[in-house]
């Protein structure tokens, strides 16, 4: 009797242990399933993905809790456990974008690496500083500051005199959300300083420039006269030879720049004799400052002018120019191309410019 009772208790114990083991297996399978679902199944982001900000001083738990409240993430415990296990609990502040199909693992990796959303802004060759400043301050996610409110404030912030024309480099800049206007302008200024120094170091000999700034002024004239790669050094050659011979440069873009807001898009003969510090039909030598933002190609052309006997050039109306060595030849070209221009006349070539809109760089 006692033996049978012991056998029954043993069977009950074995059954209990079996059930406990089965329950443990079921629980473990459930935990594995929930962990897998949490970590590798795509988050409920929708087709537009998710754009969100992580504030300075925030932590991973706060971000995950917010996603849970927004019903975009289930079981954030597993995400925190994964981050702890992979030593990825530290995150960076900034703006993040998660595209459709992103998982919690990808979320943690982005936060840990600081893969914040970046934006693109392009400054175009030939723009004035005023145009560039307006573009920067209107940039998407750019923070406007008092230091960037106008030319004088920017000059003070950069430690320069008040005239910033031509002093920032036209290029495409990639930046993070929260970048200030003055930070981006400082980057563009430093970029111009670097490019100008590099090109000045490799300049040709016997140039009529006293400093790199003179070359920058010349480059701005070249930039405004042509956008053609094939003609920049030719136009530079004409300007350099005229300086060396003591001739006036007589370039229309300087007249237009000197007129400022009074210029209404129609350059008249009377304007050519109107005295301004920039009117190279009146003054000798270079104007006092650049008149636009020159690119590297224009700077290089100013420092490597093409040798020839040409002292004049005139726009042909197809975007190119006719170069002349004598005044009679030049006057003949003017009569041909300027006095009877064709219906589709244009002084500059049609170029495929880089994008000017602000776009996300890596959404």
mmCIF file of C-alpha atoms in Angstrom:
data_model
loop_
_atom_site.group_PDB
_atom_site.id
_atom_site.type_symbol
_atom_site.label_atom_id
_atom_site.label_comp_id
_atom_site.label_asym_id
_atom_site.label_seq_id
_atom_site.Cartn_x
_atom_site.Cartn_y
_atom_site.Cartn_z
ATOM 1 C CA UNK A 1 0.000 0.000 0.000
ATOM 2 C CA UNK A 2 2.782 2.385 0.978
ATOM 3 C CA UNK A 3 4.702 1.396 -2.113
ATOM 4 C CA UNK A 4 1.763 2.192 -4.375
ATOM 5 C CA UNK A 5 1.291 5.580 -2.679
ATOM 6 C CA UNK A 6 4.943 6.413 -3.274
ATOM 7 C CA UNK A 7 4.613 5.432 -6.902
ATOM 8 C CA UNK A 8 1.587 7.713 -7.298
ATOM 9 C CA UNK A 9 3.432 10.635 -5.697
ATOM 10 C CA UNK A 10 6.421 10.003 -7.981
ATOM 11 C CA UNK A 11 4.173 9.989 -11.042
ATOM 12 C CA UNK A 12 2.521 13.232 -9.871
ATOM 13 C CA UNK A 13 5.934 14.840 -9.348
ATOM 14 C CA UNK A 14 7.106 13.754 -12.763
ATOM 15 C CA UNK A 15 3.924 15.104 -14.300
ATOM 16 C CA UNK A 16 4.308 18.381 -12.420
ATOM 17 C CA UNK A 17 7.910 18.722 -13.512
ATOM 18 C CA UNK A 18 6.941 17.930 -17.073
ATOM 19 C CA UNK A 19 4.178 20.518 -17.015
ATOM 20 C CA UNK A 20 6.503 23.095 -15.500
ATOM 21 C CA UNK A 21 9.106 22.374 -18.154
ATOM 22 C CA UNK A 22 6.431 22.587 -20.842
ATOM 23 C CA UNK A 23 5.218 25.865 -19.398
ATOM 24 C CA UNK A 24 8.793 27.170 -19.290
ATOM 25 C CA UNK A 25 9.286 26.164 -22.894
ATOM 26 C CA UNK A 26 6.060 27.884 -23.884
ATOM 27 C CA UNK A 27 7.021 31.006 -21.954
ATOM 28 C CA UNK A 28 10.501 30.992 -23.435
ATOM 29 C CA UNK A 29 9.088 30.552 -26.922
ATOM 30 C CA UNK A 30 6.723 33.436 -26.244
ATOM 31 C CA UNK A 31 9.591 35.605 -25.047
ATOM 32 C CA UNK A 32 11.688 34.705 -28.075
ATOM 33 C CA UNK A 33 8.759 35.413 -30.333
ATOM 34 C CA UNK A 34 8.013 38.767 -28.695
ATOM 35 C CA UNK A 35 11.698 39.723 -28.814
ATOM 36 C CA UNK A 36 11.907 38.767 -32.469
ATOM 37 C CA UNK A 37 8.727 40.642 -33.310
ATOM 38 C CA UNK A 38 9.992 43.712 -31.451
ATOM 39 C CA UNK A 39 13.477 43.774 -32.923
ATOM 40 C CA UNK A 40 13.221 42.608 -36.519
ATOM 41 C CA UNK A 41 9.635 43.200 -37.586
ATOM 42 C CA UNK A 42 9.194 46.572 -39.370
ATOM 43 C CA UNK A 43 7.848 49.339 -37.163
ATOM 44 C CA UNK A 44 4.347 50.683 -37.799
ATOM 45 C CA UNK A 45 5.606 53.805 -39.568
ATOM 46 C CA UNK A 46 3.368 54.026 -42.602
ATOM 47 C CA UNK A 47 4.387 54.801 -46.158
ATOM 48 C CA UNK A 48 5.754 58.271 -45.279
ATOM 49 C CA UNK A 49 8.152 56.953 -42.654
ATOM 50 C CA UNK A 50 8.796 58.890 -39.460
ATOM 51 C CA UNK A 51 10.599 62.189 -38.938
ATOM 52 C CA UNK A 52 11.299 62.935 -35.265
ATOM 53 C CA UNK A 53 13.571 64.995 -33.031
ATOM 54 C CA UNK A 54 15.734 63.781 -30.167
ATOM 55 C CA UNK A 55 16.342 66.649 -27.778
ATOM 56 C CA UNK A 56 19.715 67.263 -26.180
ATOM 57 C CA UNK A 57 19.934 65.381 -22.876
ATOM 58 C CA UNK A 58 17.338 62.794 -23.897
ATOM 59 C CA UNK A 59 17.991 59.057 -23.600
ATOM 60 C CA UNK A 60 17.010 55.875 -25.380
ATOM 61 C CA UNK A 61 14.306 54.933 -22.858
ATOM 62 C CA UNK A 62 12.541 58.263 -23.355
ATOM 63 C CA UNK A 63 12.577 57.848 -27.127
ATOM 64 C CA UNK A 64 11.278 54.263 -26.929
ATOM 65 C CA UNK A 65 8.548 55.180 -24.446
ATOM 66 C CA UNK A 66 7.343 57.947 -26.757
ATOM 67 C CA UNK A 67 7.244 55.536 -29.697
ATOM 68 C CA UNK A 68 5.263 53.087 -27.562
ATOM 69 C CA UNK A 69 2.773 55.830 -26.615
ATOM 70 C CA UNK A 70 2.388 56.662 -30.295
ATOM 71 C CA UNK A 71 1.678 52.962 -30.975
ATOM 72 C CA UNK A 72 4.650 52.650 -33.288
ATOM 73 C CA UNK A 73 6.561 50.162 -31.124
ATOM 74 C CA UNK A 74 5.623 47.212 -28.890
ATOM 75 C CA UNK A 75 7.576 45.806 -25.953
ATOM 76 C CA UNK A 76 10.318 48.476 -25.681
ATOM 77 C CA UNK A 77 11.972 46.360 -22.976
ATOM 78 C CA UNK A 78 13.453 44.136 -25.650
ATOM 79 C CA UNK A 79 14.825 47.112 -27.534
ATOM 80 C CA UNK A 80 16.512 48.421 -24.384
ATOM 81 C CA UNK A 81 17.866 44.926 -23.696
ATOM 82 C CA UNK A 82 19.252 44.683 -27.246
ATOM 83 C CA UNK A 83 20.861 48.112 -26.921
ATOM 84 C CA UNK A 84 22.432 47.145 -23.582
ATOM 85 C CA UNK A 85 23.642 43.820 -24.973
ATOM 86 C CA UNK A 86 25.226 45.508 -28.020
ATOM 87 C CA UNK A 87 26.563 48.472 -25.996
ATOM 88 C CA UNK A 88 24.453 50.896 -28.042
ATOM 89 C CA UNK A 89 22.451 52.609 -25.312
ATOM 90 C CA UNK A 90 24.124 55.990 -25.894
ATOM 91 C CA UNK A 91 22.296 58.130 -28.440
ATOM 92 C CA UNK A 92 22.854 61.504 -30.142
ATOM 93 C CA UNK A 93 20.527 64.493 -30.264
ATOM 94 C CA UNK A 94 19.174 65.730 -33.587
ATOM 95 C CA UNK A 95 16.540 65.129 -36.223
ATOM 96 C CA UNK A 96 16.109 61.579 -37.511
ATOM 97 C CA UNK A 97 14.191 60.038 -40.366
ATOM 98 C CA UNK A 98 13.095 56.397 -40.384
ATOM 99 C CA UNK A 99 11.864 55.207 -43.780
ATOM 100 C CA UNK A 100 9.056 52.719 -44.182
ATOM 101 C CA UNK A 101 10.230 49.201 -43.336
ATOM 102 C CA UNK A 102 12.709 50.248 -40.642
ATOM 103 C CA UNK A 103 13.089 47.944 -37.642
ATOM 104 C CA UNK A 104 13.813 48.619 -33.968
ATOM 105 C CA UNK A 105 17.363 47.339 -34.519
ATOM 106 C CA UNK A 106 17.862 49.922 -37.274
ATOM 107 C CA UNK A 107 16.359 52.582 -35.021
ATOM 108 C CA UNK A 108 18.873 51.848 -32.252
ATOM 109 C CA UNK A 109 21.763 51.740 -34.711
ATOM 110 C CA UNK A 110 20.820 55.128 -36.199
ATOM 111 C CA UNK A 111 20.430 56.755 -32.800
ATOM 112 C CA UNK A 112 23.708 55.308 -31.573
ATOM 113 C CA UNK A 113 25.666 56.386 -34.665
ATOM 114 C CA UNK A 114 24.015 59.802 -34.774
ATOM 115 C CA UNK A 115 22.699 59.348 -38.329
ATOM 116 C CA UNK A 116 20.661 62.530 -38.218
ATOM 117 C CA UNK A 117 18.809 63.879 -41.233
ATOM 118 C CA UNK A 118 20.974 66.132 -43.373
ATOM 119 C CA UNK A 119 19.903 68.842 -45.774
ATOM 120 C CA UNK A 120 21.401 70.285 -48.945
ATOM 121 C CA UNK A 121 21.734 73.968 -49.855
ATOM 122 C CA UNK A 122 23.381 75.305 -53.010
ATOM 123 C CA UNK A 123 24.945 78.730 -53.518
ATOM 124 C CA UNK A 124 25.328 79.567 -57.217
ATOM 125 C CA UNK A 125 28.325 81.106 -58.976
ATOM 126 C CA UNK A 126 27.615 84.687 -59.984
ATOM 127 C CA UNK A 127 25.221 85.405 -57.122
ATOM 128 C CA UNK A 128 25.782 88.469 -54.969
ATOM 129 C CA UNK A 129 26.412 88.057 -51.255
ATOM 130 C CA UNK A 130 22.942 89.459 -50.585
ATOM 131 C CA UNK A 131 21.376 86.717 -52.696
ATOM 132 C CA UNK A 132 23.480 84.078 -50.944
ATOM 133 C CA UNK A 133 22.525 85.404 -47.496
ATOM 134 C CA UNK A 134 18.834 85.290 -48.372
ATOM 135 C CA UNK A 135 19.252 81.722 -49.601
ATOM 136 C CA UNK A 136 21.027 80.601 -46.447
ATOM 137 C CA UNK A 137 18.509 82.196 -44.094
ATOM 138 C CA UNK A 138 15.629 80.600 -45.987
ATOM 139 C CA UNK A 139 17.267 77.165 -45.851
ATOM 140 C CA UNK A 140 15.183 74.315 -44.491
ATOM 141 C CA UNK A 141 15.839 73.700 -40.784
ATOM 142 C CA UNK A 142 18.393 76.557 -40.709
ATOM 143 C CA UNK A 143 18.266 78.506 -37.439
ATOM 144 C CA UNK A 144 18.207 82.265 -38.048
ATOM 145 C CA UNK A 145 20.383 84.269 -35.668
ATOM 146 C CA UNK A 146 21.055 87.914 -34.959
ATOM 147 C CA UNK A 147 24.600 87.355 -36.222
ATOM 148 C CA UNK A 148 23.217 86.452 -39.649
ATOM 149 C CA UNK A 149 20.502 89.086 -39.961
ATOM 150 C CA UNK A 150 22.385 91.284 -42.468
ATOM 151 C CA UNK A 151 25.765 91.866 -44.128
ATOM 152 C CA UNK A 152 27.139 94.033 -41.340
ATOM 153 C CA UNK A 153 26.203 91.514 -38.638
ATOM 154 C CA UNK A 154 27.736 88.637 -40.612
ATOM 155 C CA UNK A 155 30.943 90.613 -41.160
ATOM 156 C CA UNK A 156 31.210 91.274 -37.429
ATOM 157 C CA UNK A 157 30.627 87.607 -36.613
ATOM 158 C CA UNK A 158 33.326 86.557 -39.113
ATOM 159 C CA UNK A 159 35.764 89.239 -37.961
ATOM 160 C CA UNK A 160 35.857 90.966 -41.370
ATOM 161 C CA UNK A 161 35.154 94.411 -42.765
ATOM 162 C CA UNK A 162 31.595 95.181 -43.797
ATOM 163 C CA UNK A 163 31.973 94.238 -47.482
ATOM 164 C CA UNK A 164 31.576 90.480 -47.925
ATOM 165 C CA UNK A 165 30.988 90.453 -51.668
ATOM 166 C CA UNK A 166 32.728 87.490 -53.231
ATOM 167 C CA UNK A 167 34.060 86.245 -49.895
ATOM 168 C CA UNK A 168 32.028 83.032 -49.602
ATOM 169 C CA UNK A 169 32.420 80.047 -51.893
ATOM 170 C CA UNK A 170 29.536 79.024 -54.186
ATOM 171 C CA UNK A 171 29.003 75.320 -53.665
ATOM 172 C CA UNK A 172 26.546 72.732 -52.347
ATOM 173 C CA UNK A 173 26.627 72.473 -48.560
ATOM 174 C CA UNK A 174 25.317 69.570 -46.495
ATOM 175 C CA UNK A 175 24.131 70.435 -42.998
ATOM 176 C CA UNK A 176 22.167 69.095 -40.044
ATOM 177 C CA UNK A 177 18.870 70.319 -38.701
ATOM 178 C CA UNK A 178 19.571 73.117 -36.213
ATOM 179 C CA UNK A 179 22.608 74.476 -38.055
ATOM 180 C CA UNK A 180 22.652 78.270 -37.745
ATOM 181 C CA UNK A 181 22.886 80.688 -40.642
ATOM 182 C CA UNK A 182 26.199 82.060 -39.365
ATOM 183 C CA UNK A 183 27.664 78.551 -39.008
ATOM 184 C CA UNK A 184 26.959 77.760 -42.661
ATOM 185 C CA UNK A 185 28.218 81.164 -43.819
ATOM 186 C CA UNK A 186 31.406 80.686 -41.800
ATOM 187 C CA UNK A 187 31.898 77.330 -43.508
ATOM 188 C CA UNK A 188 31.401 78.948 -46.937
ATOM 189 C CA UNK A 189 33.837 81.755 -46.043
ATOM 190 C CA UNK A 190 36.504 79.309 -44.865
ATOM 191 C CA UNK A 191 35.982 77.268 -48.020
ATOM 192 C CA UNK A 192 36.615 80.349 -50.172
ATOM 193 C CA UNK A 193 39.753 81.170 -48.217
ATOM 194 C CA UNK A 194 41.009 77.629 -48.789
ATOM 195 C CA UNK A 195 40.231 77.578 -52.523
ATOM 196 C CA UNK A 196 41.727 81.028 -53.100
ATOM 197 C CA UNK A 197 44.911 80.101 -51.213
ATOM 198 C CA UNK A 198 45.301 76.864 -53.192
ATOM 199 C CA UNK A 199 44.846 78.585 -56.555
ATOM 200 C CA UNK A 200 47.041 81.556 -55.612
ATOM 201 C CA UNK A 201 49.843 79.178 -54.678
ATOM 202 C CA UNK A 202 49.862 77.784 -58.246
ATOM 203 C CA UNK A 203 49.339 81.076 -60.107
ATOM 204 C CA UNK A 204 51.119 82.075 -63.317
ATOM 205 C CA UNK A 205 53.914 84.611 -63.211
ATOM 206 C CA UNK A 206 53.814 88.309 -64.191
ATOM 207 C CA UNK A 207 50.219 88.913 -63.131
ATOM 208 C CA UNK A 208 49.020 92.459 -62.334
ATOM 209 C CA UNK A 209 47.683 91.519 -58.882
ATOM 210 C CA UNK A 210 49.030 92.814 -55.586
ATOM 211 C CA UNK A 211 47.215 90.211 -53.485
ATOM 212 C CA UNK A 212 44.899 87.197 -53.676
ATOM 213 C CA UNK A 213 42.029 89.623 -53.091
ATOM 214 C CA UNK A 214 42.808 91.332 -56.404
ATOM 215 C CA UNK A 215 42.597 87.937 -58.085
ATOM 216 C CA UNK A 216 39.254 87.357 -56.366
ATOM 217 C CA UNK A 217 37.950 90.641 -57.768
ATOM 218 C CA UNK A 218 39.116 89.677 -61.256
ATOM 219 C CA UNK A 219 37.535 86.230 -60.898
ATOM 220 C CA UNK A 220 34.175 87.829 -60.082
ATOM 221 C CA UNK A 221 34.326 89.862 -63.302
ATOM 222 C CA UNK A 222 35.101 86.727 -65.292
ATOM 223 C CA UNK A 223 32.259 84.867 -63.554
ATOM 224 C CA UNK A 224 29.752 87.536 -64.550
ATOM 225 C CA UNK A 225 31.019 87.811 -68.130
ATOM 226 C CA UNK A 226 30.762 84.131 -69.042
ATOM 227 C CA UNK A 227 29.685 80.762 -67.762
ATOM 228 C CA UNK A 228 31.549 78.973 -70.537
ATOM 229 C CA UNK A 229 34.480 76.840 -69.414
ATOM 230 C CA UNK A 230 36.197 77.368 -72.780
ATOM 231 C CA UNK A 231 36.157 81.160 -72.535
ATOM 232 C CA UNK A 232 37.065 82.003 -68.955
ATOM 233 C CA UNK A 233 40.822 82.034 -69.521
ATOM 234 C CA UNK A 234 40.398 83.995 -72.781
ATOM 235 C CA UNK A 235 38.389 86.709 -71.032
ATOM 236 C CA UNK A 236 40.911 86.693 -68.194
ATOM 237 C CA UNK A 237 43.640 87.220 -70.775
ATOM 238 C CA UNK A 238 41.844 90.255 -72.234
ATOM 239 C CA UNK A 239 41.362 91.825 -68.805
ATOM 240 C CA UNK A 240 44.948 91.163 -67.707
ATOM 241 C CA UNK A 241 46.421 92.637 -70.903
ATOM 242 C CA UNK A 242 44.218 95.722 -70.592
ATOM 243 C CA UNK A 243 45.421 96.226 -67.001
ATOM 244 C CA UNK A 244 49.026 95.811 -68.072
ATOM 245 C CA UNK A 245 48.583 98.369 -70.873
ATOM 246 C CA UNK A 246 46.823 100.882 -68.617
ATOM 247 C CA UNK A 247 43.506 100.504 -70.440
ATOM 248 C CA UNK A 248 40.125 100.608 -68.735
ATOM 249 C CA UNK A 249 38.484 97.202 -68.347
ATOM 250 C CA UNK A 250 35.133 98.452 -69.683
ATOM 251 C CA UNK A 251 33.044 95.498 -68.583
ATOM 252 C CA UNK A 252 29.265 95.904 -68.335
ATOM 253 C CA UNK A 253 28.692 93.787 -65.175
ATOM 254 C CA UNK A 254 30.676 96.322 -63.119
ATOM 255 C CA UNK A 255 28.429 99.115 -64.368
ATOM 256 C CA UNK A 256 25.333 97.122 -63.439
ATOM 257 C CA UNK A 257 26.716 96.300 -59.997
ATOM 258 C CA UNK A 258 27.571 99.955 -59.369
ATOM 259 C CA UNK A 259 24.034 101.041 -60.252
ATOM 260 C CA UNK A 260 22.661 98.843 -57.489
ATOM 261 C CA UNK A 261 18.877 98.838 -57.060
ATOM 262 C CA UNK A 262 18.493 101.643 -59.626
ATOM 263 C CA UNK A 263 19.321 99.191 -62.412
ATOM 264 C CA UNK A 264 16.057 97.956 -63.917
ATOM 265 C CA UNK A 265 17.368 95.350 -66.354
ATOM 266 C CA UNK A 266 18.129 97.603 -69.316
ATOM 267 C CA UNK A 267 21.711 98.864 -69.564
ATOM 268 C CA UNK A 268 21.705 102.177 -71.447
ATOM 269 C CA UNK A 269 24.507 104.200 -73.009
ATOM 270 C CA UNK A 270 24.094 106.881 -70.360
ATOM 271 C CA UNK A 271 24.874 104.317 -67.668
ATOM 272 C CA UNK A 272 28.340 103.715 -69.136
ATOM 273 C CA UNK A 273 29.382 107.261 -68.291
ATOM 274 C CA UNK A 274 27.675 107.378 -64.896
ATOM 275 C CA UNK A 275 30.383 107.685 -62.256
ATOM 276 C CA UNK A 276 30.393 104.981 -59.565
ATOM 277 C CA UNK A 277 33.335 103.310 -57.785
ATOM 278 C CA UNK A 278 32.579 100.191 -59.852
ATOM 279 C CA UNK A 279 32.083 101.623 -63.349
ATOM 280 C CA UNK A 280 35.111 100.334 -65.259
ATOM 281 C CA UNK A 281 34.188 102.534 -68.215
ATOM 282 C CA UNK A 282 35.101 105.446 -65.918
ATOM 283 C CA UNK A 283 37.700 104.119 -63.471
ATOM 284 C CA UNK A 284 41.063 102.573 -64.237
ATOM 285 C CA UNK A 285 42.117 99.252 -62.776
ATOM 286 C CA UNK A 286 39.978 96.828 -60.813
ATOM 287 C CA UNK A 287 36.822 97.831 -58.962
ATOM 288 C CA UNK A 288 37.224 98.116 -55.170
ATOM 289 C CA UNK A 289 35.600 94.750 -54.371
ATOM 290 C CA UNK A 290 34.336 91.648 -56.135
ATOM 291 C CA UNK A 291 30.915 92.010 -57.733
ATOM 292 C CA UNK A 292 29.726 88.401 -57.297
ATOM 293 C CA UNK A 293 30.625 84.973 -55.938
ATOM 294 C CA UNK A 294 33.242 83.418 -58.241
ATOM 295 C CA UNK A 295 33.700 79.667 -58.502
ATOM 296 C CA UNK A 296 37.003 77.805 -58.581
ATOM 297 C CA UNK A 297 37.109 77.793 -62.396
ATOM 298 C CA UNK A 298 36.817 81.576 -62.568
ATOM 299 C CA UNK A 299 39.503 81.996 -59.891
ATOM 300 C CA UNK A 300 41.775 79.619 -61.760
ATOM 301 C CA UNK A 301 41.201 81.517 -65.008
ATOM 302 C CA UNK A 302 42.060 84.825 -63.314
ATOM 303 C CA UNK A 303 45.364 83.298 -62.205
ATOM 304 C CA UNK A 304 46.057 81.550 -65.528
ATOM 305 C CA UNK A 305 44.974 83.979 -68.276
ATOM 306 C CA UNK A 306 45.296 82.749 -71.849
ATOM 307 C CA UNK A 307 48.072 84.374 -73.844
ATOM 308 C CA UNK A 308 46.987 86.042 -77.104
ATOM 309 C CA UNK A 309 46.819 89.500 -78.684
ATOM 310 C CA UNK A 310 43.082 89.994 -78.003
ATOM 311 C CA UNK A 311 42.140 93.212 -76.179
ATOM 312 C CA UNK A 312 38.391 93.236 -76.822
ATOM 313 C CA UNK A 313 35.470 90.834 -76.838
ATOM 314 C CA UNK A 314 31.763 91.083 -77.569
ATOM 315 C CA UNK A 315 28.882 88.662 -76.985
ATOM 316 C CA UNK A 316 27.834 86.948 -80.202
ATOM 317 C CA UNK A 317 24.323 86.155 -79.016
ATOM 318 C CA UNK A 318 24.724 82.387 -78.804
ATOM 319 C CA UNK A 319 26.383 82.428 -75.392
ATOM 320 C CA UNK A 320 29.918 82.773 -76.765
ATOM 321 C CA UNK A 321 32.100 85.824 -77.503
ATOM 322 C CA UNK A 322 34.047 87.208 -80.439
ATOM 323 C CA UNK A 323 37.582 88.288 -79.503
ATOM 324 C CA UNK A 324 39.453 91.070 -81.309
ATOM 325 C CA UNK A 325 43.001 92.411 -81.213
ATOM 326 C CA UNK A 326 42.224 95.883 -82.638
ATOM 327 C CA UNK A 327 39.535 98.472 -82.062
ATOM 328 C CA UNK A 328 38.394 98.556 -85.747
ATOM 329 C CA UNK A 329 37.922 94.776 -85.677
ATOM 330 C CA UNK A 330 36.043 95.049 -82.392
ATOM 331 C CA UNK A 331 33.755 97.810 -83.694
ATOM 332 C CA UNK A 332 32.962 95.679 -86.721
ATOM 333 C CA UNK A 333 32.026 92.778 -84.421
ATOM 334 C CA UNK A 334 29.852 95.084 -82.310
ATOM 335 C CA UNK A 335 27.953 96.185 -85.412
ATOM 336 C CA UNK A 336 27.476 92.584 -86.431
ATOM 337 C CA UNK A 337 26.460 91.052 -83.123
ATOM 338 C CA UNK A 338 25.164 93.884 -80.941
ATOM 339 C CA UNK A 339 23.498 96.473 -83.165
ATOM 340 C CA UNK A 340 21.436 93.855 -85.014
ATOM 341 C CA UNK A 341 20.958 91.070 -82.485
ATOM 342 C CA UNK A 342 18.978 87.974 -83.419
ATOM 343 C CA UNK A 343 15.592 87.221 -81.863
ATOM 344 C CA UNK A 344 17.090 84.545 -79.586
ATOM 345 C CA UNK A 345 20.088 86.658 -78.552
ATOM 346 C CA UNK A 346 21.735 85.785 -75.233
ATOM 347 C CA UNK A 347 25.028 86.958 -73.836
ATOM 348 C CA UNK A 348 25.753 83.874 -71.727
ATOM 349 C CA UNK A 349 25.521 80.164 -72.541
ATOM 350 C CA UNK A 350 22.579 78.188 -71.243
ATOM 351 C CA UNK A 351 23.981 76.036 -68.465
ATOM 352 C CA UNK A 352 22.534 73.191 -66.461
ATOM 353 C CA UNK A 353 23.019 74.654 -63.026
ATOM 354 C CA UNK A 354 23.162 72.655 -59.857
ATOM 355 C CA UNK A 355 19.925 72.515 -57.886
ATOM 356 C CA UNK A 356 19.039 75.619 -55.911
ATOM 357 C CA UNK A 357 16.257 74.157 -53.823
ATOM 358 C CA UNK A 358 16.871 72.930 -50.313
ATOM 359 C CA UNK A 359 16.542 69.158 -50.306
ATOM 360 C CA UNK A 360 17.084 66.445 -47.787
ATOM 361 C CA UNK A 361 20.453 64.854 -48.370
ATOM 362 C CA UNK A 362 19.810 61.448 -46.819
ATOM 363 C CA UNK A 363 16.168 60.900 -45.884
#
